[in-house]
Every structure is written in C-alpha cells, then in structure tokens.
Amino acid sequence: MTNRDRLLGSARVLLWDRGYVGTSPAAIQQHANAGQGSMYHHFEGKRGLAIEALTETTQDMRRRAEATLDSSAPALDRVIAYLRLERDALRGCAVGRMALDPDVVTDDALRRPVEEFFSWLTDRLHRLLDEAQRSGQIAPHLVPDDVSAALVATIQGGYVLARAQQDPRAMTASIDGITALLTLQER
Amino acid sequence: MTNRDRLLGSARVLLWDRGYVGTSPAAIQQHANAGQGSMYHHFEGKRGLAIEALTETTQDMRRRAEATLDSSAPALDRVIAYLRLERDALRGCAVGRMALDPDVVTDDALRRPVEEFFSWLTDRLHRLLDEAQRSGQIAPHLVPDDVSAALVATIQGGYVLARAQQDPRAMTASIDGITALLTLQER
DNA sequence: GTCTATATACCGATAGAC
DNA sequence: GTCTATCGGTATATAGAC
C-alpha cells in the first residue's frame, strides 16, 4: 500500500471516530506512519484530505446500501432488510457524525459528500416505498417522502441514543420500533 | 448578571453550536466578556464548566418537555404534541450533539447529563405509550419500549438530516413520517 | 516522494499582582 | 474576583534538503 493510500485510510478512520474538528493532521500522519511532507505532498492539507476521505467513505456506504436495496425481493422487504443491517452502534455513523460537525456544515465542499449520501439514500427508500405502496404493502395514505426521511432519521438517531447511553441496545430498540410501526398493517 | 452566570451561558451556547472538542476556553471567555482568571476562579477548567453547562441545558430541556408531556390530554395526543414541538433543525440538538463528541462519550462525568436526559425522555414516552396502549390508542402488539426509542431517535436523526442537507424540511418530513406511522391505526 | 526543521497561531492551564 | 503575564504543548502549514 502506498503512503497516499494509508493516509486516506487513516483519515477515514479518524474522521469517523473523532470528527473533523477532533482530527489533527499530525494524528493522521502518525496513524498512517507517514511524515508531514508526505501528507502535504499528496493532499492540499487537512481539508483536501478530508474531502477525499469523506467521498470514499460515502461511496462505500452507498455501495453497501445498494447491495441490500437492489435485490429481487418485494420492495418493503428490501427496506426492512436495510433497516436490519448490522451496525456498530457505539462507534456511530461515519457520515452522520459529519453533519453535526460545525466546520463541516459551514463548508460546502466538505458537506457535499454528506449531503449527497443522505439525498441518495432517502430518495432510494422513497422509491421503494412508492413501490411498496402501489403493491399494497404499506397503507395508501402514507407519504413515502416523509416515511423515508423518518426511516433514515431513526437509524441516525439510534446512533445518538446508543452512544449517549453507551448501550447498543438503544439502536436495536429504535430499529425494532420503527420496523413494527412500518409493518403495522400486516398484523 | 454575574461573570459566573455569563460564563455558564456562553459555555452553553458554544457547546451547543460547536460541541466540546470545538469549544475553547478562550472562546467562552470572549463570548462572556470575562478574563481567563475569572473563568478559572469560578470553575475547575473547561471540563468542569462544561459539566455544569450541560447539566443546566439538560434540565432546561427536560422542563420544556415536561410542560408538553404533563397535560391532561390523552396519552397519545401528548406524545404527538411533543413530536410537533418547534425545533431549530439547522442548529441541532444541544444534548444530542454531545453524544457524538469523542471526548464527551469517553468521560462519564461529562456524559452523565446526556445519558440522564435521554433515559428520562425515553422512559417518559414509554409510560405514555403504555397508557395509550391500555386505552386502545395504539395497537396492542407494539412494544412501547421500542416505539419510544424510535420516536426519540427520529427527532435526533431529523437534526442530522436537516443539517446534512441544510434544509429544515428534512426535520419536518421525519416528524410527519413517524407521526403518520404512529397514528396509522386511526385511519 | 519523503524527511526534518521551522513558523505562527492557538490550546488549556497556572502565577501572581491588584 | 478579576486582570495580565506566562507556560509547555499542539494545530496547521511551509521551507528546503535529500
């Protein structure tokens, strides 16, 4: 692995665990076993490296979601399968945590990958819920746009609760709760 | 207002907007118009001040929630009234954001007010959902423990989505979505 | 491409005068 | 109680040798 690749990987790990304001270039260099010169040769600085790192991370997460959402199962089943994906609740979401970082939200280039990931995800779920509604899997009066937002929000909030209580069961409870509400009509 | 009070108030504002790792003692002192000596006279340091500030903030938020949840209306109506409270979606939640801060989660004294607030809130909603279930307002097979977690998570995730997209409508969509799911049986 | 040296600013805290 | 001075350390970046 090249120095550049290790720097990117280390940035992804540290941004995930400590956020943007909590991650220093020196910490990234140490984690990657690279010197300052190497980092500033390959990247414009902390910000440039973070933009690349975030872009990679969101692309990975999108691929992972697509693997679950693009199946041949009925639409609602695919949505629920996505809700039920295994998540490291105590670690938090690598993308969601960036949305609460003050220096990320106020910087369009840094925020773009975050925004694009969530826009894509809610839209993807939206279309699946449309399909589920057409085939009678969910109630006709539900607004897929609102429900898809609620689903993504529940996952993100599940991370918040799990970390606040230092107990991953807060995440599973949240997911179980929203799943039960979503499948209520099938009781 | 005393210097001490202004320092506390400034800490609350800055912790809300920039989190713990993103807030420096110097920034608090400037915002409060107080010198270093004043701050270190009244508080043990950044950490001690933050613990007091967070405790005050969570108490305020709890009082605000209680004002809505402790009414004479039917249980489910009170829960929905809480979901529908006005929120500054783009600013984020003063408590929830702390749960994603690496230096807060790993420090029990700092995390305690955060944990206690969410424990209290989910428990309070849990009891209201129990009551709603006994009176037939929500389906008998729902697990109030899970649903209450999902409700709180949806609010917290609504903040994440709104900030990621820099659009407060992501919050209202999430709330509308979860509300529709919760009241599904009344259609 | 990578290294060390250096620069300027800020971090969080302490010292001691008033 | 508040102020200014100061401290050792780190944040982020640049310079220039190799």
Short mmCIF file of C-alpha atoms in Angstrom, two decimals, chain B residues 2-164:
data_model
loop_
_atom_site.label_atom_id
_atom_site.label_comp_id
_atom_site.label_asym_id
_atom_site.label_seq_id
_atom_site.Cartn_x
_atom_site.Cartn_y
_atom_site.Cartn_z
CA THR B 2 -22.56 37.99 37.31
CA ASN B 3 -19.43 36.96 35.47
CA ARG B 4 -20.06 33.40 36.54
CA ASP B 5 -23.53 33.38 35.03
CA ARG B 6 -22.33 34.83 31.77
CA LEU B 7 -19.55 32.24 31.55
CA LEU B 8 -22.08 29.47 32.08
CA GLY B 9 -24.43 30.94 29.49
CA SER B 10 -21.66 31.38 26.95
CA ALA B 11 -20.45 27.83 27.52
CA ARG B 12 -23.97 26.56 26.90
CA VAL B 13 -24.23 28.48 23.64
CA LEU B 14 -20.82 27.44 22.34
CA LEU B 15 -21.17 23.80 23.38
CA TRP B 16 -24.48 23.75 21.54
CA ASP B 17 -23.06 25.26 18.37
CA ARG B 18 -19.56 23.80 18.27
CA GLY B 19 -19.53 20.79 20.60
CA TYR B 20 -16.98 20.07 23.29
CA VAL B 21 -13.86 19.49 21.19
CA GLY B 22 -14.76 22.52 19.08
CA THR B 23 -15.08 24.92 22.02
CA SER B 24 -12.03 26.57 23.61
CA PRO B 25 -11.86 28.29 26.98
CA ALA B 26 -10.68 31.46 25.22
CA ALA B 27 -13.78 31.45 23.03
CA ILE B 28 -16.02 31.09 26.07
CA GLN B 29 -14.24 33.94 27.87
CA GLN B 30 -14.54 36.29 24.90
CA HIS B 31 -18.21 35.45 24.38
CA ALA B 32 -18.83 36.08 28.08
CA ASN B 33 -16.67 39.19 28.21
CA ALA B 34 -14.63 37.73 31.05
CA GLY B 35 -10.93 37.14 31.51
CA GLN B 36 -9.12 33.88 32.00
CA GLY B 37 -8.67 34.47 35.70
CA SER B 38 -12.40 34.84 36.15
CA MET B 39 -13.19 31.60 34.45
CA TYR B 40 -10.58 29.60 36.33
CA HIS B 41 -11.68 31.19 39.58
CA HIS B 42 -15.31 30.07 39.19
CA PHE B 43 -14.74 26.71 37.51
CA GLU B 44 -12.22 23.91 37.60
CA GLY B 45 -11.46 24.38 33.92
CA LYS B 46 -13.05 23.70 30.59
CA ARG B 47 -14.28 20.29 31.68
CA GLY B 48 -15.82 21.45 34.96
CA LEU B 49 -17.53 24.36 33.27
CA ALA B 50 -18.86 22.07 30.56
CA ILE B 51 -20.30 19.65 33.11
CA GLU B 52 -22.20 22.46 34.81
CA ALA B 53 -23.29 23.94 31.50
CA LEU B 54 -24.53 20.60 30.20
CA THR B 55 -26.39 19.92 33.42
CA GLU B 56 -28.22 23.22 33.15
CA THR B 57 -29.03 22.65 29.49
CA THR B 58 -30.46 19.18 30.05
CA GLN B 59 -32.53 20.40 32.99
CA ASP B 60 -34.00 23.14 30.83
CA MET B 61 -34.79 20.73 28.05
CA ARG B 62 -36.39 18.35 30.47
CA ARG B 63 -38.57 21.11 31.91
CA ARG B 64 -39.60 22.09 28.41
CA ALA B 65 -40.52 18.52 27.56
CA GLU B 66 -42.43 18.07 30.79
CA ALA B 67 -44.51 21.15 30.03
CA THR B 68 -45.83 19.38 26.96
CA LEU B 69 -45.94 15.83 28.27
CA ASP B 70 -47.64 16.55 31.61
CA SER B 71 -51.02 17.72 30.40
CA SER B 72 -54.49 16.32 30.86
CA ALA B 73 -54.84 15.36 27.21
CA PRO B 74 -54.97 11.69 26.15
CA ALA B 75 -51.58 10.00 26.30
CA LEU B 76 -51.04 9.63 22.56
CA ASP B 77 -52.00 13.27 21.98
CA ARG B 78 -49.32 14.33 24.42
CA VAL B 79 -46.71 12.21 22.68
CA ILE B 80 -47.63 13.72 19.33
CA ALA B 81 -47.62 17.22 20.78
CA TYR B 82 -44.06 16.58 21.90
CA LEU B 83 -43.06 15.36 18.44
CA ARG B 84 -44.58 18.50 16.97
CA LEU B 85 -42.75 20.97 19.22
CA GLU B 86 -40.92 23.64 17.30
CA ARG B 87 -37.22 22.90 16.87
CA ASP B 88 -34.32 24.77 15.34
CA ALA B 89 -33.42 21.95 12.99
CA LEU B 90 -30.37 23.59 11.43
CA ARG B 91 -28.86 24.42 14.79
CA GLY B 92 -29.15 20.87 16.04
CA CYS B 93 -29.92 19.43 19.47
CA ALA B 94 -27.85 20.79 22.34
CA VAL B 95 -27.89 17.40 24.04
CA GLY B 96 -27.80 15.01 21.12
CA ARG B 97 -24.74 16.56 19.57
CA MET B 98 -22.77 15.82 22.73
CA ALA B 99 -23.41 12.12 22.27
CA LEU B 100 -21.34 12.20 19.08
CA ASP B 101 -18.46 14.09 20.65
CA PRO B 102 -15.50 11.75 21.20
CA ASP B 103 -14.28 13.50 24.35
CA VAL B 104 -17.75 13.53 25.92
CA VAL B 105 -18.66 9.91 25.36
CA THR B 106 -15.43 8.68 26.92
CA ASP B 107 -15.82 10.82 30.04
CA ASP B 108 -18.50 9.54 32.40
CA ALA B 109 -18.98 12.81 34.26
CA LEU B 110 -19.45 14.71 31.01
CA ARG B 111 -21.68 12.05 29.53
CA ARG B 112 -23.91 11.67 32.59
CA PRO B 113 -26.27 14.62 31.94
CA VAL B 114 -26.62 13.49 28.32
CA GLU B 115 -27.41 9.94 29.32
CA GLU B 116 -29.82 11.00 32.03
CA PHE B 117 -31.75 13.27 29.70
CA PHE B 118 -32.30 10.59 27.10
CA SER B 119 -33.06 7.94 29.71
CA TRP B 120 -35.65 10.19 31.28
CA LEU B 121 -37.20 11.15 27.94
CA THR B 122 -37.49 7.65 26.52
CA ASP B 123 -38.86 6.40 29.83
CA ARG B 124 -41.41 9.20 29.97
CA LEU B 125 -42.60 8.46 26.43
CA HIS B 126 -42.57 4.78 27.22
CA ARG B 127 -45.03 5.27 30.09
CA LEU B 128 -47.27 7.44 27.94
CA LEU B 129 -47.28 4.81 25.20
CA ASP B 130 -48.17 2.18 27.81
CA GLU B 131 -51.12 4.32 28.76
CA ALA B 132 -52.05 4.89 25.11
CA GLN B 133 -51.93 1.17 24.56
CA ARG B 134 -54.15 0.39 27.55
CA SER B 135 -56.73 2.87 26.30
CA GLY B 136 -56.57 1.44 22.80
CA GLN B 137 -54.91 4.43 21.14
CA ILE B 138 -52.11 2.33 19.69
CA ALA B 139 -52.00 -1.30 18.57
CA PRO B 140 -51.69 -3.92 21.32
CA HIS B 141 -48.76 -5.73 19.74
CA LEU B 142 -46.49 -2.67 19.67
CA VAL B 143 -43.63 -2.70 22.19
CA PRO B 144 -43.71 0.69 23.94
CA ASP B 145 -40.05 0.40 24.84
CA ASP B 146 -39.08 0.08 21.19
CA VAL B 147 -41.51 2.68 19.92
CA SER B 148 -40.39 5.29 22.43
CA ALA B 149 -36.77 4.74 21.37
CA ALA B 150 -37.80 5.09 17.74
CA LEU B 151 -39.57 8.39 18.44
CA VAL B 152 -36.61 9.95 20.20
CA ALA B 153 -34.28 8.59 17.54
CA THR B 154 -36.38 10.10 14.78
CA ILE B 155 -36.10 13.55 16.33
CA GLN B 156 -32.35 13.21 16.78
CA GLY B 157 -31.92 11.86 13.27
CA GLY B 158 -34.10 14.67 11.95
CA TYR B 159 -31.46 17.09 13.15
CA VAL B 160 -28.76 15.09 11.37
CA LEU B 161 -30.66 15.08 8.08
CA ALA B 162 -31.61 18.75 8.28
CA ARG B 163 -28.02 19.77 8.89
CA ALA B 164 -26.64 17.44 6.23
#
